[in-house]
PDB file of C-alpha atoms and ligand atoms in Angstrom:
ATOM      1  CA  MET A  80     -28.437 203.226-138.218  1.00 35.00           C
ATOM      2  CA  PRO A  81     -27.848 201.248-141.406  1.00 37.00           C
ATOM      3  CA  ALA A  82     -30.658 201.272-143.948  1.00 37.00           C
ATOM      4  CA  LYS A  83     -32.405 197.917-143.782  1.00 38.00           C
ATOM      5  CA  ASN A  84     -34.837 198.510-146.616  1.00 37.00           C
ATOM      6  CA  ASN A  85     -32.351 199.128-149.385  1.00 34.00           C
ATOM      7  CA  VAL A  86     -32.082 197.118-152.564  1.00 28.00           C
ATOM      8  CA  GLU A  87     -29.171 195.046-151.309  1.00 33.00           C
ATOM      9  CA  VAL A  88     -31.455 192.957-149.170  1.00 34.00           C
ATOM     10  CA  LEU A  89     -33.665 192.146-152.153  1.00 31.00           C
ATOM     11  CA  CYS A  90     -31.257 189.422-153.236  1.00 33.00           C
ATOM     12  CA  VAL A  91     -32.893 187.299-150.546  1.00 35.00           C
ATOM     13  CA  ASN A  92     -35.976 186.557-152.539  1.00 46.00           C
ATOM     14  CA  ASN A  93     -38.406 184.929-150.163  1.00 82.00           C
ATOM     15  CA  LEU A  94     -40.638 186.868-147.829  1.00 90.00           C
ATOM     16  CA  LEU A  95     -39.666 185.277-144.534  1.00 90.00           C
ATOM     17  CA  ALA A  96     -35.940 185.596-145.162  1.00 91.00           C
ATOM     18  CA  HIS A  97     -36.493 189.134-146.370  1.00 92.00           C
ATOM     19  CA  ALA A  98     -38.409 190.084-143.207  1.00 93.00           C
ATOM     20  CA  MET A  99     -35.611 188.539-141.151  1.00 92.00           C
ATOM     21  CA  VAL A 100     -33.033 190.654-142.976  1.00 93.00           C
ATOM     22  CA  ARG A 101     -35.104 193.772-142.224  1.00 94.00           C
ATOM     23  CA  LEU A 102     -35.258 192.606-138.568  1.00 95.00           C
ATOM     24  CA  ASP A 103     -39.005 193.138-138.860  1.00 95.00           C
ATOM     25  CA  GLU A 104     -40.293 191.188-135.864  1.00 94.00           C
ATOM     26  CA  ASP A 105     -44.016 191.523-136.655  1.00 94.00           C
ATOM     27  CA  SER A 106     -43.591 190.341-140.241  1.00 92.00           C
ATOM     28  CA  VAL A 107     -41.334 187.442-139.252  1.00 92.00           C
ATOM     29  CA  HIS A 108     -43.936 186.200-136.737  1.00 92.00           C
ATOM     30  CA  TYR A 109     -46.827 186.812-139.118  1.00 90.00           C
ATOM     31  CA  LEU A 110     -45.175 185.120-142.107  1.00 90.00           C
ATOM     32  CA  PHE A 111     -44.114 182.143-140.041  1.00 90.00           C
ATOM     33  CA  LYS A 112     -47.656 181.627-138.694  1.00 89.00           C
ATOM     34  CA  GLN A 113     -49.098 182.121-142.170  1.00 88.00           C
ATOM     35  CA  GLY A 114     -46.694 179.517-143.560  1.00 87.00           C
ATOM     36  CA  ILE A 115     -47.759 177.000-140.908  1.00 87.00           C
ATOM     37  CA  GLU A 116     -51.443 177.719-141.633  1.00 87.00           C
ATOM     38  CA  GLN A 117     -50.773 177.089-145.317  1.00 86.00           C
ATOM     39  CA  GLY A 118     -49.345 173.689-144.408  1.00 85.00           C
ATOM     40  CA  ILE A 119     -45.680 174.467-145.057  1.00 85.00           C
ATOM     41  CA  ASP A 120     -43.399 172.268-142.977  1.00 83.00           C
ATOM     42  CA  SER A 121     -41.976 174.191-140.001  1.00 83.00           C
ATOM     43  CA  LEU A 122     -38.431 173.033-140.797  1.00 79.00           C
ATOM     44  CA  THR A 123     -38.708 174.404-144.319  1.00 82.00           C
ATOM     45  CA  LEU A 124     -39.762 177.742-142.854  1.00 86.00           C
ATOM     46  CA  LEU A 125     -36.870 177.634-140.393  1.00 83.00           C
ATOM     47  CA  GLU A 126     -34.373 176.986-143.171  1.00 83.00           C
ATOM     48  CA  GLU A 127     -35.780 180.007-145.038  1.00 87.00           C
ATOM     49  CA  ALA A 128     -35.372 182.130-141.946  1.00 87.00           C
ATOM     50  CA  ARG A 129     -31.828 180.816-141.585  1.00 83.00           C
ATOM     51  CA  ALA A 130     -31.035 182.224-145.028  1.00 86.00           C
ATOM     52  CA  GLY A 131     -32.109 185.584-143.624  1.00 88.00           C
ATOM     53  CA  VAL A 132     -29.808 185.220-140.608  1.00 86.00           C
ATOM     54  CA  GLN A 133     -27.001 184.327-143.009  1.00 84.00           C
ATOM     55  CA  LYS A 134     -27.631 187.541-144.961  1.00 89.00           C
ATOM     56  CA  VAL A 135     -27.644 189.591-141.724  1.00 88.00           C
ATOM     57  CA  SER A 136     -24.288 188.022-140.925  1.00 83.00           C
ATOM     58  CA  GLU A 137     -22.898 189.014-144.342  1.00 87.00           C
ATOM     59  CA  LEU A 138     -24.146 192.585-143.877  1.00 91.00           C
ATOM     60  CA  TYR A 139     -22.512 192.605-140.436  1.00 87.00           C
ATOM     61  CA  ASN A 140     -19.251 191.346-141.936  1.00 84.00           C
ATOM     62  CA  CYS A 141     -19.115 194.183-144.452  1.00 88.00           C
ATOM     63  CA  GLY A 142     -19.905 196.785-141.798  1.00 90.00           C
ATOM     64  CA  LYS A 143     -23.460 197.546-142.887  1.00 92.00           C
ATOM     65  CA  TYR A 144     -25.094 196.020-139.803  1.00 92.00           C
ATOM     66  CA  PHE A 145     -23.980 196.230-136.171  1.00 91.00           C
ATOM     67  CA  LEU A 146     -23.421 193.451-133.619  1.00 87.00           C
ATOM     68  CA  GLY A 147     -26.742 194.482-132.036  1.00 89.00           C
ATOM     69  CA  ASP A 148     -28.458 193.680-135.346  1.00 91.00           C
ATOM     70  CA  LEU A 149     -26.852 190.230-135.317  1.00 86.00           C
ATOM     71  CA  ILE A 150     -28.145 189.637-131.798  1.00 87.00           C
ATOM     72  CA  VAL A 151     -31.658 190.794-132.769  1.00 90.00           C
ATOM     73  CA  ALA A 152     -31.612 188.410-135.767  1.00 90.00           C
ATOM     74  CA  ALA A 153     -30.492 185.574-133.495  1.00 85.00           C
ATOM     75  CA  GLU A 154     -33.287 186.324-131.002  1.00 87.00           C
ATOM     76  CA  LEU A 155     -35.881 186.545-133.761  1.00 89.00           C
ATOM     77  CA  PHE A 156     -34.700 183.215-135.070  1.00 88.00           C
ATOM     78  CA  GLN A 157     -34.916 181.669-131.581  1.00 83.00           C
ATOM     79  CA  ASP A 158     -38.526 182.945-131.308  1.00 86.00           C
ATOM     80  CA  ILE A 159     -39.692 181.191-134.415  1.00 87.00           C
ATOM     81  CA  ALA A 160     -37.623 178.096-133.643  1.00 83.00           C
ATOM     82  CA  CYS A 161     -39.646 177.796-130.403  1.00 82.00           C
ATOM     83  CA  MET A 162     -42.861 178.275-132.373  1.00 84.00           C
ATOM     84  CA  ALA A 163     -41.710 175.620-134.852  1.00 81.00           C
ATOM     85  CA  LEU A 164     -41.013 173.102-132.126  1.00 74.00           C
ATOM     86  CA  GLU A 165     -44.464 173.697-130.626  1.00 73.00           C
ATOM     87  CA  THR A 166     -45.984 172.592-133.919  1.00 71.00           C
ATOM     88  CA  THR A 167     -44.154 169.244-133.947  1.00 66.00           C
ATOM     89  CA  MET A 168     -45.586 166.048-132.498  1.00 56.00           C
ATOM     90  CA  ALA A 169     -45.730 165.260-128.780  1.00 52.00           C
ATOM     91  CA  PRO A 170     -42.652 163.407-127.549  1.00 57.00           C
ATOM     92  CA  THR A 171     -42.547 159.743-126.628  1.00 60.00           C
ATOM     93  CA  THR A 172     -39.405 158.198-125.208  1.00 64.00           C
ATOM     94  CA  SER A 173     -37.351 155.777-127.289  1.00 68.00           C
ATOM     95  CA  GLY A 174     -35.857 153.751-124.421  1.00 76.00           C
ATOM     96  CA  LEU A 175     -32.438 154.098-126.080  1.00 81.00           C
ATOM     97  CA  PRO A 176     -29.416 155.666-124.328  1.00 88.00           C
ATOM     98  CA  PRO A 177     -29.340 159.443-124.732  1.00 94.00           C
ATOM     99  CA  ILE A 178     -27.615 161.294-127.524  1.00 96.00           C
ATOM    100  CA  ILE A 179     -24.917 163.473-125.975  1.00 98.00           C
ATOM    101  CA  PHE A 180     -25.061 166.977-127.466  1.00 98.00           C
ATOM    102  CA  GLY A 181     -23.058 170.120-126.828  1.00 98.00           C
ATOM    103  CA  THR A 182     -21.408 173.174-128.343  1.00 98.00           C
ATOM    104  CA  VAL A 183     -17.692 172.540-128.008  1.00 98.00           C
ATOM    105  CA  GLU A 184     -15.187 174.392-125.843  1.00 98.00           C
ATOM    106  CA  GLU A 185     -14.575 178.078-126.676  1.00 98.00           C
ATOM    107  CA  ASP A 186     -17.780 178.334-128.700  1.00 98.00           C
ATOM    108  CA  ILE A 187     -21.018 179.798-127.342  1.00 97.00           C
ATOM    109  CA  HIS A 188     -23.249 179.578-130.440  1.00 96.00           C
ATOM    110  CA  ASP A 189     -26.248 177.485-129.470  1.00 92.00           C
ATOM    111  CA  ILE A 190     -29.191 178.320-131.710  1.00 87.00           C
ATOM    112  CA  GLY A 191     -28.558 175.469-134.171  1.00 87.00           C
ATOM    113  CA  LYS A 192     -27.799 173.079-131.313  1.00 92.00           C
ATOM    114  CA  ASN A 193     -31.044 173.949-129.544  1.00 86.00           C
ATOM    115  CA  ILE A 194     -33.114 173.529-132.691  1.00 80.00           C
ATOM    116  CA  THR A 195     -31.571 170.146-133.473  1.00 86.00           C
ATOM    117  CA  ILE A 196     -32.097 168.990-129.879  1.00 87.00           C
ATOM    118  CA  GLY A 197     -35.711 170.178-129.978  1.00 79.00           C
ATOM    119  CA  ILE A 198     -36.361 168.159-133.122  1.00 79.00           C
ATOM    120  CA  LEU A 199     -34.630 165.067-131.774  1.00 85.00           C
ATOM    121  CA  LYS A 200     -36.730 165.270-128.603  1.00 82.00           C
ATOM    122  CA  SER A 201     -39.913 165.804-130.585  1.00 73.00           C
ATOM    123  CA  LYS A 202     -39.092 162.559-132.409  1.00 77.00           C
ATOM    124  CA  GLY A 203     -38.838 160.708-129.093  1.00 82.00           C
ATOM    125  CA  PHE A 204     -35.061 160.614-128.612  1.00 89.00           C
ATOM    126  CA  GLU A 205     -33.500 161.225-125.217  1.00 91.00           C
ATOM    127  CA  VAL A 206     -30.896 163.981-125.419  1.00 93.00           C
ATOM    128  CA  ASP A 207     -28.344 164.948-122.805  1.00 95.00           C
ATOM    129  CA  ASP A 208     -27.726 168.658-123.512  1.00 95.00           C
ATOM    130  CA  LEU A 209     -24.346 169.665-122.073  1.00 98.00           C
ATOM    131  CA  GLY A 210     -24.796 173.308-123.071  1.00 97.00           C
ATOM    132  CA  VAL A 211     -22.143 175.554-124.603  1.00 98.00           C
ATOM    133  CA  ASP A 212     -18.371 175.925-124.204  1.00 98.00           C
ATOM    134  CA  VAL A 213     -18.211 172.253-123.244  1.00 98.00           C
ATOM    135  CA  PRO A 214     -14.723 170.873-122.462  1.00 98.00           C
ATOM    136  CA  PRO A 215     -13.690 167.475-123.933  1.00 98.00           C
ATOM    137  CA  LEU A 216     -13.718 165.811-120.516  1.00 98.00           C
ATOM    138  CA  ALA A 217     -17.390 166.651-119.995  1.00 98.00           C
ATOM    139  CA  PHE A 218     -18.291 164.749-123.194  1.00 98.00           C
ATOM    140  CA  VAL A 219     -16.191 161.783-122.067  1.00 98.00           C
ATOM    141  CA  ASP A 220     -17.798 161.773-118.604  1.00 97.00           C
ATOM    142  CA  ALA A 221     -21.257 161.929-120.180  1.00 97.00           C
ATOM    143  CA  VAL A 222     -20.531 158.897-122.392  1.00 96.00           C
ATOM    144  CA  ARG A 223     -19.238 156.947-119.383  1.00 96.00           C
ATOM    145  CA  GLN A 224     -22.261 157.822-117.271  1.00 95.00           C
ATOM    146  CA  THR A 225     -24.930 157.118-119.895  1.00 94.00           C
ATOM    147  CA  GLY A 226     -23.451 154.448-122.169  1.00 93.00           C
ATOM    148  CA  SER A 227     -24.379 156.628-125.117  1.00 94.00           C
ATOM    149  CA  SER A 228     -23.246 155.609-128.587  1.00 93.00           C
ATOM    150  CA  VAL A 229     -23.795 158.976-130.331  1.00 96.00           C
ATOM    151  CA  ILE A 230     -22.112 162.289-129.571  1.00 98.00           C
ATOM    152  CA  CYS A 231     -23.182 165.427-131.411  1.00 98.00           C
ATOM    153  CA  LEU A 232     -20.712 168.310-131.430  1.00 98.00           C
ATOM    154  CA  SER A 233     -21.766 171.756-132.589  1.00 98.00           C
ATOM    155  CA  GLY A 234     -19.286 174.443-133.585  1.00 98.00           C
ATOM    156  CA  LEU A 235     -19.487 177.680-135.569  1.00 97.00           C
ATOM    157  CA  ILE A 236     -16.135 179.331-135.063  1.00 97.00           C
ATOM    158  CA  THR A 237     -12.791 178.125-136.347  1.00 97.00           C
ATOM    159  CA  THR A 238     -11.373 177.585-132.847  1.00 97.00           C
ATOM    160  CA  ALA A 239     -14.166 175.045-132.362  1.00 98.00           C
ATOM    161  CA  TYR A 240     -12.393 172.708-134.780  1.00 98.00           C
ATOM    162  CA  ASP A 241      -9.506 172.202-132.348  1.00 98.00           C
ATOM    163  CA  SER A 242     -11.970 171.607-129.516  1.00 98.00           C
ATOM    164  CA  MET A 243     -13.754 168.983-131.630  1.00 98.00           C
ATOM    165  CA  LYS A 244     -10.417 167.332-132.426  1.00 98.00           C
ATOM    166  CA  LYS A 245      -9.444 167.308-128.729  1.00 98.00           C
ATOM    167  CA  THR A 246     -12.789 165.764-127.821  1.00 98.00           C
ATOM    168  CA  VAL A 247     -12.377 162.959-130.366  1.00 98.00           C
ATOM    169  CA  SER A 248      -8.770 162.377-129.227  1.00 98.00           C
ATOM    170  CA  LEU A 249      -9.781 162.166-125.575  1.00 98.00           C
ATOM    171  CA  LEU A 250     -12.517 159.643-126.387  1.00 97.00           C
ATOM    172  CA  ASP A 251      -9.830 157.642-128.156  1.00 96.00           C
ATOM    173  CA  ARG A 252      -7.336 157.871-125.284  1.00 97.00           C
ATOM    174  CA  GLU A 253     -10.016 156.788-122.829  1.00 96.00           C
ATOM    175  CA  GLY A 254     -10.816 153.706-124.953  1.00 95.00           C
ATOM    176  CA  LEU A 255     -14.372 154.876-125.718  1.00 95.00           C
ATOM    177  CA  ARG A 256     -13.942 155.746-129.377  1.00 95.00           C
ATOM    178  CA  PRO A 257     -14.899 152.379-130.993  1.00 93.00           C
ATOM    179  CA  GLY A 258     -18.337 152.375-129.368  1.00 92.00           C
ATOM    180  CA  VAL A 259     -19.219 155.978-130.160  1.00 95.00           C
ATOM    181  CA  ALA A 260     -20.268 157.689-133.389  1.00 96.00           C
ATOM    182  CA  VAL A 261     -19.188 161.333-133.459  1.00 97.00           C
ATOM    183  CA  VAL A 262     -21.365 163.689-135.512  1.00 97.00           C
ATOM    184  CA  ILE A 263     -20.277 167.285-136.080  1.00 98.00           C
ATOM    185  CA  GLY A 264     -22.530 170.131-137.230  1.00 97.00           C
ATOM    186  CA  GLY A 265     -22.556 173.916-137.560  1.00 96.00           C
ATOM    187  CA  LEU A 266     -19.990 175.580-139.797  1.00 96.00           C
ATOM    188  CA  VAL A 267     -18.307 172.331-140.802  1.00 97.00           C
ATOM    189  CA  SER A 268     -17.250 170.466-143.932  1.00 97.00           C
ATOM    190  CA  GLU A 269     -15.615 167.224-145.029  1.00 96.00           C
ATOM    191  CA  GLU A 270     -12.247 168.913-144.490  1.00 97.00           C
ATOM    192  CA  VAL A 271     -13.205 169.761-140.907  1.00 98.00           C
ATOM    193  CA  ARG A 272     -14.468 166.218-140.357  1.00 97.00           C
ATOM    194  CA  ARG A 273     -11.120 164.819-141.478  1.00 97.00           C
ATOM    195  CA  TYR A 274      -9.200 167.305-139.323  1.00 98.00           C
ATOM    196  CA  THR A 275     -11.225 166.535-136.197  1.00 98.00           C
ATOM    197  CA  GLY A 276     -11.413 162.765-136.668  1.00 97.00           C
ATOM    198  CA  ALA A 277     -15.227 162.784-136.392  1.00 97.00           C
ATOM    199  CA  ASP A 278     -17.270 160.130-138.182  1.00 96.00           C
ATOM    200  CA  TYR A 279     -19.919 162.292-139.833  1.00 96.00           C
ATOM    201  CA  TRP A 280     -20.573 165.911-140.680  1.00 97.00           C
ATOM    202  CA  VAL A 281     -23.923 167.441-141.487  1.00 95.00           C
ATOM    203  CA  LYS A 282     -25.044 170.818-142.749  1.00 89.00           C
ATOM    204  CA  ASP A 283     -28.558 170.907-141.329  1.00 86.00           C
ATOM    205  CA  CYS A 284     -30.640 169.611-138.477  1.00 84.00           C
ATOM    206  CA  THR A 285     -32.967 167.510-140.626  1.00 82.00           C
ATOM    207  CA  THR A 286     -30.083 165.448-142.013  1.00 89.00           C
ATOM    208  CA  GLY A 287     -28.539 165.326-138.541  1.00 92.00           C
ATOM    209  CA  CYS A 288     -31.715 163.894-137.006  1.00 89.00           C
ATOM    210  CA  GLN A 289     -32.060 161.297-139.785  1.00 90.00           C
ATOM    211  CA  LEU A 290     -28.452 160.306-139.233  1.00 93.00           C
ATOM    212  CA  CYS A 291     -28.860 159.924-135.442  1.00 93.00           C
ATOM    213  CA  ASP A 292     -31.988 157.877-136.048  1.00 90.00           C
ATOM    214  CA  ALA A 293     -30.126 155.585-138.462  1.00 91.00           C
ATOM    215  CA  ILE A 294     -27.146 155.141-136.126  1.00 91.00           C
ATOM    216  CA  LEU A 295     -29.266 154.437-133.057  1.00 88.00           C
ATOM    217  CA  HIS A 296     -31.607 152.012-134.777  1.00 81.00           C
ATOM    218  CA  SER A 297     -29.298 150.194-137.161  1.00 74.00           C
ATOM    219  CA  GLY A 298     -25.815 150.752-135.724  1.00 62.00           C
ATOM    220  CA  PRO A 299     -23.240 152.987-137.390  1.00 55.00           C
ATOM    221  CA  VAL A 300     -24.029 153.504-141.069  1.00 50.00           C
ATOM    222  CA  LYS A 301     -21.099 153.751-143.470  1.00 47.00           C
ATOM    223  CA  LYS A 302     -18.563 155.797-141.530  1.00 49.00           C
ATOM    224  CA  ALA A 303     -16.830 158.967-142.602  1.00 42.00           C
ATOM    225  CA  VAL A 304     -19.562 160.322-144.790  1.00 44.00           C
ATOM    226  CA  HIS A 305     -21.621 163.421-145.241  1.00 46.00           C
ATOM    227  CA  LEU A 306     -25.275 162.472-145.709  1.00 45.00           C
TER     228      LEU A 306
HETATM  229  C1  LIG B 204     -26.195 184.519-134.319  1.00 88.99           C
HETATM  230  C2  LIG B 204     -24.676 184.592-134.329  1.00 88.99           C
HETATM  231  C3  LIG B 204     -24.053 184.982-133.145  1.00 88.99           C
HETATM  232  C4  LIG B 204     -24.803 185.196-131.841  1.00 88.99           C
HETATM  233  C5  LIG B 204     -24.951 183.821-131.156  1.00 88.99           C
HETATM  234  C6  LIG B 204     -26.220 183.706-130.330  1.00 88.99           C
HETATM  235  C7  LIG B 204     -26.429 182.292-129.857  1.00 88.99           C
HETATM  236  N1  LIG B 204     -27.079 182.175-128.735  1.00 88.99           N
HETATM  237  O1  LIG B 204     -26.032 181.304-130.480  1.00 88.99           O
HETATM  238  C8  LIG B 204     -23.810 186.157-131.106  1.00 88.99           C
HETATM  239  C9  LIG B 204     -24.102 187.575-131.522  1.00 88.99           C
HETATM  240  C10 LIG B 204     -23.790 186.047-129.583  1.00 88.99           C
HETATM  241  C11 LIG B 204     -22.485 185.720-131.743  1.00 88.99           C
HETATM  242  C12 LIG B 204     -21.265 185.857-131.147  1.00 88.99           C
HETATM  243  C13 LIG B 204     -20.059 185.606-131.803  1.00 88.99           C
HETATM  244  N2  LIG B 204     -19.909 185.275-133.100  1.00 88.99           N
HETATM  245 CO1  LIG B 204     -21.366 184.685-134.212  1.00 88.99          CO
HETATM  246  N3  LIG B 204     -22.631 184.363-135.543  1.00 88.99           N
HETATM  247  C14 LIG B 204     -23.933 184.287-135.502  1.00 88.99           C
HETATM  248  C15 LIG B 204     -24.472 183.967-136.923  1.00 88.99           C
HETATM  249  C16 LIG B 204     -24.915 185.286-137.560  1.00 88.99           C
HETATM  250  C17 LIG B 204     -25.618 183.000-137.024  1.00 88.99           C
HETATM  251  C18 LIG B 204     -25.418 181.665-136.329  1.00 88.99           C
HETATM  252  C19 LIG B 204     -26.766 181.006-136.174  1.00 88.99           C
HETATM  253  O2  LIG B 204     -27.296 180.925-135.083  1.00 88.99           O
HETATM  254  N4  LIG B 204     -27.367 180.593-137.324  1.00 88.99           N
HETATM  255  C20 LIG B 204     -28.711 179.997-137.341  1.00 88.99           C
HETATM  256  C21 LIG B 204     -28.598 178.506-136.947  1.00 88.99           C
HETATM  257  C22 LIG B 204     -29.972 177.846-136.961  1.00 88.99           C
HETATM  258  O3  LIG B 204     -27.807 177.891-137.930  1.00 88.99           O
HETATM  259  P1  LIG B 204     -26.592 176.930-137.541  1.00 88.99           P
HETATM  260  O4  LIG B 204     -25.956 177.316-136.287  1.00 88.99           O
HETATM  261  O5  LIG B 204     -25.771 176.703-138.739  1.00 88.99           O
HETATM  262  O6  LIG B 204     -27.372 175.544-137.188  1.00 88.99           O
HETATM  263  C23 LIG B 204     -28.030 174.784-138.170  1.00 88.99           C
HETATM  264  C24 LIG B 204     -27.199 173.606-138.655  1.00 88.99           C
HETATM  265  O7  LIG B 204     -25.834 173.940-138.797  1.00 88.99           O
HETATM  266  C25 LIG B 204     -27.511 172.540-137.636  1.00 88.99           C
HETATM  267  N5  LIG B 204     -26.538 172.319-136.559  1.00 88.99           N
HETATM  268  C26 LIG B 204     -25.816 173.202-135.830  1.00 88.99           C
HETATM  269  N6  LIG B 204     -25.009 172.562-134.999  1.00 88.99           N
HETATM  270  C27 LIG B 204     -25.220 171.246-135.165  1.00 88.99           C
HETATM  271  C28 LIG B 204     -24.630 170.145-134.560  1.00 88.99           C
HETATM  272  C29 LIG B 204     -25.031 168.871-134.962  1.00 88.99           C
HETATM  273  C30 LIG B 204     -24.362 167.681-134.350  1.00 88.99           C
HETATM  274  C31 LIG B 204     -26.054 168.714-135.906  1.00 88.99           C
HETATM  275  C32 LIG B 204     -26.508 167.366-136.277  1.00 88.99           C
HETATM  276  C33 LIG B 204     -26.629 169.824-136.525  1.00 88.99           C
HETATM  277  C34 LIG B 204     -26.207 171.079-136.151  1.00 88.99           C
HETATM  278  O8  LIG B 204     -28.749 172.874-137.056  1.00 88.99           O
HETATM  279  C35 LIG B 204     -29.208 174.148-137.465  1.00 88.99           C
HETATM  280  C36 LIG B 204     -30.450 174.020-138.332  1.00 88.99           C
HETATM  281  O9  LIG B 204     -30.212 173.330-139.510  1.00 88.99           O
HETATM  282  C37 LIG B 204     -23.191 183.388-137.599  1.00 88.99           C
HETATM  283  C38 LIG B 204     -23.107 183.520-139.118  1.00 88.99           C
HETATM  284  C39 LIG B 204     -23.386 182.205-139.834  1.00 88.99           C
HETATM  285  N7  LIG B 204     -23.264 182.287-141.105  1.00 88.99           N
HETATM  286  O10 LIG B 204     -23.670 181.178-139.284  1.00 88.99           O
HETATM  287  C40 LIG B 204     -22.080 184.159-136.868  1.00 88.99           C
HETATM  288  C41 LIG B 204     -20.684 183.574-136.764  1.00 88.99           C
HETATM  289  C42 LIG B 204     -20.751 182.079-136.502  1.00 88.99           C
HETATM  290  N8  LIG B 204     -20.133 184.247-135.605  1.00 88.99           N
HETATM  291  C43 LIG B 204     -18.874 184.531-135.734  1.00 88.99           C
HETATM  292  C44 LIG B 204     -18.077 185.169-134.747  1.00 88.99           C
HETATM  293  C45 LIG B 204     -16.649 185.501-135.137  1.00 88.99           C
HETATM  294  C46 LIG B 204     -18.597 185.443-133.476  1.00 88.99           C
HETATM  295  C47 LIG B 204     -17.839 186.077-132.291  1.00 88.99           C
HETATM  296  C48 LIG B 204     -16.407 185.569-132.082  1.00 88.99           C
HETATM  297  C49 LIG B 204     -17.916 187.612-132.523  1.00 88.99           C
HETATM  298  C50 LIG B 204     -17.117 188.445-131.573  1.00 88.99           C
HETATM  299  N9  LIG B 204     -16.155 189.142-132.174  1.00 88.99           N
HETATM  300  O11 LIG B 204     -17.320 188.430-130.380  1.00 88.99           O
HETATM  301  C51 LIG B 204     -18.764 185.702-131.121  1.00 88.99           C
HETATM  302  C52 LIG B 204     -18.499 184.274-130.586  1.00 88.99           C
HETATM  303  C53 LIG B 204     -17.869 184.139-129.296  1.00 88.99           C
HETATM  304  C54 LIG B 204     -17.665 182.651-128.968  1.00 88.99           C
HETATM  305  N10 LIG B 204     -16.664 182.391-128.177  1.00 88.99           N
HETATM  306  O12 LIG B 204     -18.372 181.763-129.399  1.00 88.99           O
HETATM  307  C55 LIG B 204     -18.334 184.114-137.092  1.00 88.99           C
HETATM  308  C56 LIG B 204     -17.418 182.891-137.034  1.00 88.99           C
HETATM  309  C57 LIG B 204     -16.284 183.038-138.022  1.00 88.99           C
HETATM  310  C58 LIG B 204     -15.271 181.961-137.862  1.00 88.99           C
HETATM  311  N11 LIG B 204     -15.045 181.262-138.964  1.00 88.99           N
HETATM  312  O13 LIG B 204     -14.686 181.728-136.835  1.00 88.99           O
HETATM  313  C59 LIG B 204     -19.655 183.941-137.912  1.00 88.99           C
HETATM  314  C60 LIG B 204     -19.560 182.889-139.029  1.00 88.99           C
HETATM  315  C61 LIG B 204     -20.007 185.333-138.506  1.00 88.99           C
HETATM  316  C62 LIG B 204     -18.978 185.806-139.472  1.00 88.99           C
HETATM  317  N12 LIG B 204     -18.130 186.694-139.049  1.00 88.99           N
HETATM  318  O14 LIG B 204     -18.938 185.442-140.613  1.00 88.99           O
HETATM  319  N13 LIG B 204     -22.712 185.195-132.969  1.00 88.99           N
END
């Protein structure tokens, strides 16, 4: 087994991220609860834990951690994401058409998607969760059926970029593109946004939720931006 207590992990300098890197379940749970008790915002704590997952990924990439370690980190993160969502306010419904959300075709990463959906729901938005590995046609069908004006595409692997592009193209071919704002998130950038033809890209769920809120309540904000 790789050593998880060595000095390399000390470059992550906050306790929660550090516990995540050590895959220390008890400490992760304890530190998260302690943070909440101290009044730290649950999303701030989640972002700290995400830094830990990122470090686990780097250690996996250089052969110091195994795939099993990556899976444990992902599960640990899911645990505290559930705890975080329990601490947010009770949902009320907005009465607006749902936000269509899915991880695009060929990609099965869903932790970030699930967190973002949980936050959107806790803020009262209706969300139609299409799941993972979602083909372009399923997004198009969902827009037709619900009249939604916001589609959120999540993708963390490079092949996801082509799936995002195909989804945007199909919306265009079906004549639905003008009425729909496409938001991409995950491992994305302005370059990826341009490649896919999406309207917005975001790096984190908090910005993503603010953006959806702004689009749904005030119509599309300035297009083609990263907020
Ligand atoms: C956990 C993980 C896994 C888990 C996934 C478990 C699950 N249920 O999702 C497992 C172990 C199964 C897995 C599998 C694979 N993985 Co993986 N995985 C990761 C890892 C370590 C963390 C991802 C994660 O969950 N982060 C925590 C969440 C909270 O962060 P997040 O997803 O970024 O989401 C945040 C925001 O981006 C935002 N968000 C996310 N989506 C969206 C969408 C919208 C619209 C909005 C508004 C916001 C939003 O919300 C979140 C909170 O802010 C990443 C490394 C990394 N740096 O990301 C690699 C990584 C993504 N995986 C990678 C790879 C290669 C794979 C595999 C192909 C490995 C393999 N050889 O089989 C398979 C994927 C198979 C497939 N077809 O999809 C690569 C991708 C490289 C690339 N450029 O293509 C990465 C980058 C690791 C690496 N090598 O560097 N993986």
